[in-house]
Amino acid sequence: MKKIISLALSGFGAFISISSVAQTYAEEALLFSRISPGGSARVQAMGGSQVALGGDYSSAFSNPAGLGFFNRSEATFSMGMNFYNSSSSYFTGPQQSPPVPESTTNDSKSNFNIPGFSVVFHNDKNSGKLVSGNFALSFSRTNNFNQNFTYHGYNQDNSLIDYFIEQSNGDHPHDPNYYPSQFQQDGAAYYTLPALGYQNYLFGPMSEIAKGGDSSQYHTYFSKVPLQYEQVQTSGAQNQFNISYGLNFNDFFYLGATVGFPSFNYHSKKTYSETFDPNAPNTLLGFDLAEDYSIKGSGINTTIGAIIKPKDFIQLGLSIATPTYFYSVADNYSATLTSTWDNYSYVDITYPSNNRLLNGSFSSTFDQELIANYTLTTPWRFKAGATVFIQKHGLITAEIEQVNYGKSSLSSQTDGLDFSSDNEEIKSTFKSVTNIRIGGEYRFSKFRARLGYCYMPDPYVTIRNNTNNSINSYSAGFGYRTGKFFADLGVIYSQWNSSYNPYTVYYHGQNPVVKLQNSNTNVMITVGINL
């Protein structure tokens, strides 16, 4: 049974949505690799640029050498609110040039979160050139999965039923043992979405409409234009707990290292439906598919970094983060399909004993959750940057980050689950990118004003569904600092486009595409005290 379940899971990639942009295991690897720098409200307000900054607990994640700048112990706590909005346009059937959207739907979601906290312990060394050392324990949120989107529209080209048929068609012509064994208990396709459609009479073998017909090929009695609707709700986050140490050598050279323990918890709930003409008598009225998908993972990584301060007005920083090895990743999946009928006579010419009158609702579900266990390794990350101080009035800081998303890889811990094709897809689909972050801070008395910008390029080798998946983030914030206490406010507004294929067909017209315009406003506050 375990092998059958894992094989079924690996075949769901064409339909399961990991997020608004991820629909395969390869894109799942991207989802957990494409992270934000995390950190305090101060750093977030400056675009997340921090590799050459220092003196902030955020350095533990980005460049632990920055911890060497602390000259006293400190504790911080952050709180945040995310406000996500989406606008979806649904394109179906034969497309005009330019494409004309069938419908546009808006959705939103908000959530409270704790994006970070820390404690830094300062220790004066006064041992030759070694001025001090600082030990830090910190927590940073690096990914937010709380999103909703909804779409609907008439599809004149195909239906989810066509996907079921294409996935079910086999190469066993006229083999009476092939039908219906693949959809029976312990059959090769028992734990698949087409099995749920078959059990709901949405499609059947060709032998139903032609006596002695090929039972390994399938058909449907229903070819009307469906009104398609789906709501996708995702939740969860990706976080990292850090154990770090930073050293200060003669107020000139700073060196640090971090051992990070990242984890993620992702949950997706999808409700998909197709509705047919309710005025047509003796017919299929529609069907609903409810899916529940969760992913949990735990891992480990290491970051080392250095900062030099050749002059009082400039700092140069460099850090290298090893690949994160998520040694434990577990998927859990369940689905239920319900169809509704109006006195429909379902006929099987070859096997009349299968004839039946369908009226009311029929429902099918997997008799257990589908579970897969595997590992995920994310790419190396290289960062370099500079900070320029404008006397005592403020600073400007910038950094670049190099990440090759094509270097992620998956490895199975479940019998029968093979990731060789997914790893090849990762290599051919994703590319190396350079993320850019820049920010500034202006100081006046005990107050601070900040601005920032972050650009994360499209990680795909070729444009996917004519959609540029780059992310632009604009940030601003204020701060107040005394000798014992400080408080910072940061507001980060991010915009990006993405696309989503409800299902994939190869012989029944063009794939339906949902184009998404996404935005997220993150408001966070960090308060801290010097110990």
PDB file of C-alpha atoms in Angstrom, residues 375-491:
ATOM      1  CA  THR A 375      14.507  15.247   1.616  1.00  0.00           C
ATOM      2  CA  LEU A 376      15.072  18.624  -0.057  1.00  0.00           C
ATOM      3  CA  THR A 377      18.385  20.407  -0.586  1.00  0.00           C
ATOM      4  CA  THR A 378      18.279  24.108  -1.507  1.00  0.00           C
ATOM      5  CA  PRO A 379      21.035  26.115  -3.305  1.00  0.00           C
ATOM      6  CA  TRP A 380      24.115  27.914  -1.980  1.00  0.00           C
ATOM      7  CA  ARG A 381      23.627  31.638  -1.314  1.00  0.00           C
ATOM      8  CA  PHE A 382      26.374  34.254  -1.815  1.00  0.00           C
ATOM      9  CA  LYS A 383      25.992  37.841  -0.591  1.00  0.00           C
ATOM     10  CA  ALA A 384      28.170  40.915  -0.915  1.00  0.00           C
ATOM     11  CA  GLY A 385      27.473  44.518  -0.018  1.00  0.00           C
ATOM     12  CA  ALA A 386      28.620  47.885   1.251  1.00  0.00           C
ATOM     13  CA  THR A 387      27.439  50.471   3.759  1.00  0.00           C
ATOM     14  CA  VAL A 388      28.395  54.144   3.509  1.00  0.00           C
ATOM     15  CA  PHE A 389      27.922  56.406   6.537  1.00  0.00           C
ATOM     16  CA  ILE A 390      27.098  60.057   5.960  1.00  0.00           C
ATOM     17  CA  GLN A 391      28.869  61.477   8.997  1.00  0.00           C
ATOM     18  CA  LYS A 392      26.406  61.098  11.891  1.00  0.00           C
ATOM     19  CA  HIS A 393      23.351  61.916   9.783  1.00  0.00           C
ATOM     20  CA  GLY A 394      22.638  58.434   8.476  1.00  0.00           C
ATOM     21  CA  LEU A 395      23.717  55.747   6.072  1.00  0.00           C
ATOM     22  CA  ILE A 396      23.135  54.089   2.703  1.00  0.00           C
ATOM     23  CA  THR A 397      23.487  50.329   2.399  1.00  0.00           C
ATOM     24  CA  ALA A 398      23.208  47.948  -0.553  1.00  0.00           C
ATOM     25  CA  GLU A 399      23.788  44.266  -1.280  1.00  0.00           C
ATOM     26  CA  ILE A 400      23.529  41.665  -4.013  1.00  0.00           C
ATOM     27  CA  GLU A 401      22.695  38.013  -3.488  1.00  0.00           C
ATOM     28  CA  GLN A 402      23.486  35.241  -5.965  1.00  0.00           C
ATOM     29  CA  VAL A 403      21.260  32.122  -5.920  1.00  0.00           C
ATOM     30  CA  ASN A 404      21.052  29.355  -8.509  1.00  0.00           C
ATOM     31  CA  TYR A 405      17.585  27.838  -8.082  1.00  0.00           C
ATOM     32  CA  GLY A 406      18.466  25.131 -10.615  1.00  0.00           C
ATOM     33  CA  LYS A 407      20.739  23.547  -7.980  1.00  0.00           C
ATOM     34  CA  SER A 408      17.929  22.378  -5.684  1.00  0.00           C
ATOM     35  CA  SER A 409      17.367  18.646  -5.475  1.00  0.00           C
ATOM     36  CA  LEU A 410      14.952  16.107  -3.974  1.00  0.00           C
ATOM     37  CA  SER A 411      15.621  12.621  -2.661  1.00  0.00           C
ATOM     38  CA  SER A 412      13.041  10.000  -1.746  1.00  0.00           C
ATOM     39  CA  GLN A 413      12.661   8.297   1.627  1.00  0.00           C
ATOM     40  CA  THR A 414       9.531   6.414   0.496  1.00  0.00           C
ATOM     41  CA  ASP A 415       9.470   3.161  -1.451  1.00  0.00           C
ATOM     42  CA  GLY A 416       8.362   3.691  -5.048  1.00  0.00           C
ATOM     43  CA  LEU A 417       8.761   7.479  -5.037  1.00  0.00           C
ATOM     44  CA  ASP A 418      11.393   8.546  -7.584  1.00  0.00           C
ATOM     45  CA  PHE A 419      12.519  12.168  -8.026  1.00  0.00           C
ATOM     46  CA  SER A 420      14.904  11.707 -10.957  1.00  0.00           C
ATOM     47  CA  SER A 421      12.550  13.381 -13.441  1.00  0.00           C
ATOM     48  CA  ASP A 422      11.726  16.166 -10.939  1.00  0.00           C
ATOM     49  CA  ASN A 423      15.432  16.908 -10.406  1.00  0.00           C
ATOM     50  CA  GLU A 424      15.923  17.107 -14.167  1.00  0.00           C
ATOM     51  CA  GLU A 425      12.954  19.478 -14.334  1.00  0.00           C
ATOM     52  CA  ILE A 426      14.539  21.662 -11.635  1.00  0.00           C
ATOM     53  CA  LYS A 427      17.785  21.919 -13.625  1.00  0.00           C
ATOM     54  CA  SER A 428      16.039  22.793 -16.889  1.00  0.00           C
ATOM     55  CA  THR A 429      13.324  25.068 -15.477  1.00  0.00           C
ATOM     56  CA  PHE A 430      15.110  27.369 -13.009  1.00  0.00           C
ATOM     57  CA  LYS A 431      18.152  29.592 -13.361  1.00  0.00           C
ATOM     58  CA  SER A 432      20.676  31.593 -11.379  1.00  0.00           C
ATOM     59  CA  VAL A 433      19.514  35.080 -10.340  1.00  0.00           C
ATOM     60  CA  THR A 434      20.957  38.137  -8.620  1.00  0.00           C
ATOM     61  CA  ASN A 435      18.708  39.634  -5.963  1.00  0.00           C
ATOM     62  CA  ILE A 436      19.265  43.334  -5.239  1.00  0.00           C
ATOM     63  CA  ARG A 437      18.524  45.201  -2.000  1.00  0.00           C
ATOM     64  CA  ILE A 438      19.183  48.816  -1.136  1.00  0.00           C
ATOM     65  CA  GLY A 439      18.170  51.081   1.726  1.00  0.00           C
ATOM     66  CA  GLY A 440      18.963  54.164   3.713  1.00  0.00           C
ATOM     67  CA  GLU A 441      18.521  55.642   7.168  1.00  0.00           C
ATOM     68  CA  TYR A 442      18.386  59.289   8.227  1.00  0.00           C
ATOM     69  CA  ARG A 443      19.047  60.177  11.856  1.00  0.00           C
ATOM     70  CA  PHE A 444      17.798  63.192  13.730  1.00  0.00           C
ATOM     71  CA  SER A 445      18.256  63.251  17.493  1.00  0.00           C
ATOM     72  CA  LYS A 446      16.702  60.060  18.902  1.00  0.00           C
ATOM     73  CA  PHE A 447      14.595  59.442  15.796  1.00  0.00           C
ATOM     74  CA  ARG A 448      15.253  57.511  12.582  1.00  0.00           C
ATOM     75  CA  ALA A 449      13.600  57.581   9.148  1.00  0.00           C
ATOM     76  CA  ARG A 450      14.187  54.771   6.625  1.00  0.00           C
ATOM     77  CA  LEU A 451      13.488  53.799   3.011  1.00  0.00           C
ATOM     78  CA  GLY A 452      14.311  50.681   1.025  1.00  0.00           C
ATOM     79  CA  TYR A 453      13.827  48.632  -2.132  1.00  0.00           C
ATOM     80  CA  CYS A 454      14.279  44.952  -3.002  1.00  0.00           C
ATOM     81  CA  TYR A 455      14.200  43.263  -6.409  1.00  0.00           C
ATOM     82  CA  MET A 456      14.027  39.484  -6.883  1.00  0.00           C
ATOM     83  CA  PRO A 457      14.173  38.514 -10.601  1.00  0.00           C
ATOM     84  CA  ASP A 458      12.070  35.862 -12.319  1.00  0.00           C
ATOM     85  CA  PRO A 459      13.684  32.479 -11.463  1.00  0.00           C
ATOM     86  CA  TYR A 460      12.375  30.670 -14.585  1.00  0.00           C
ATOM     87  CA  VAL A 461      14.639  29.977 -17.563  1.00  0.00           C
ATOM     88  CA  THR A 462      11.771  30.777 -19.934  1.00  0.00           C
ATOM     89  CA  ILE A 463       8.712  32.911 -19.279  1.00  0.00           C
ATOM     90  CA  ARG A 464       5.942  30.742 -17.809  1.00  0.00           C
ATOM     91  CA  ASN A 465       2.412  31.351 -19.142  1.00  0.00           C
ATOM     92  CA  ASN A 466       3.563  34.746 -20.473  1.00  0.00           C
ATOM     93  CA  THR A 467       4.006  35.909 -16.887  1.00  0.00           C
ATOM     94  CA  ASN A 468       7.058  37.598 -15.387  1.00  0.00           C
ATOM     95  CA  ASN A 469       7.452  36.204 -11.854  1.00  0.00           C
ATOM     96  CA  SER A 470       9.818  38.871 -10.495  1.00  0.00           C
ATOM     97  CA  ILE A 471       9.072  40.473  -7.107  1.00  0.00           C
ATOM     98  CA  ASN A 472       9.393  44.195  -6.329  1.00  0.00           C
ATOM     99  CA  SER A 473       9.272  45.354  -2.709  1.00  0.00           C
ATOM    100  CA  TYR A 474       9.158  48.941  -1.451  1.00  0.00           C
ATOM    101  CA  SER A 475       9.675  49.722   2.221  1.00  0.00           C
ATOM    102  CA  ALA A 476       9.722  52.565   4.715  1.00  0.00           C
ATOM    103  CA  GLY A 477       9.862  52.965   8.457  1.00  0.00           C
ATOM    104  CA  PHE A 478      10.613  54.995  11.547  1.00  0.00           C
ATOM    105  CA  GLY A 479      12.555  54.355  14.717  1.00  0.00           C
ATOM    106  CA  TYR A 480      13.139  55.771  18.184  1.00  0.00           C
ATOM    107  CA  ARG A 481      16.244  55.007  20.237  1.00  0.00           C
ATOM    108  CA  THR A 482      17.505  55.821  23.723  1.00  0.00           C
ATOM    109  CA  GLY A 483      20.398  54.439  25.709  1.00  0.00           C
ATOM    110  CA  LYS A 484      18.279  51.604  27.118  1.00  0.00           C
ATOM    111  CA  PHE A 485      15.323  51.130  24.774  1.00  0.00           C
ATOM    112  CA  PHE A 486      14.423  51.269  21.099  1.00  0.00           C
ATOM    113  CA  ALA A 487      11.340  50.739  18.932  1.00  0.00           C
ATOM    114  CA  ASP A 488      11.155  50.435  15.151  1.00  0.00           C
ATOM    115  CA  LEU A 489       8.263  50.385  12.696  1.00  0.00           C
ATOM    116  CA  GLY A 490       8.600  48.960   9.199  1.00  0.00           C
ATOM    117  CA  VAL A 491       6.101  48.789   6.316  1.00  0.00           C
TER     118      VAL A 491
END
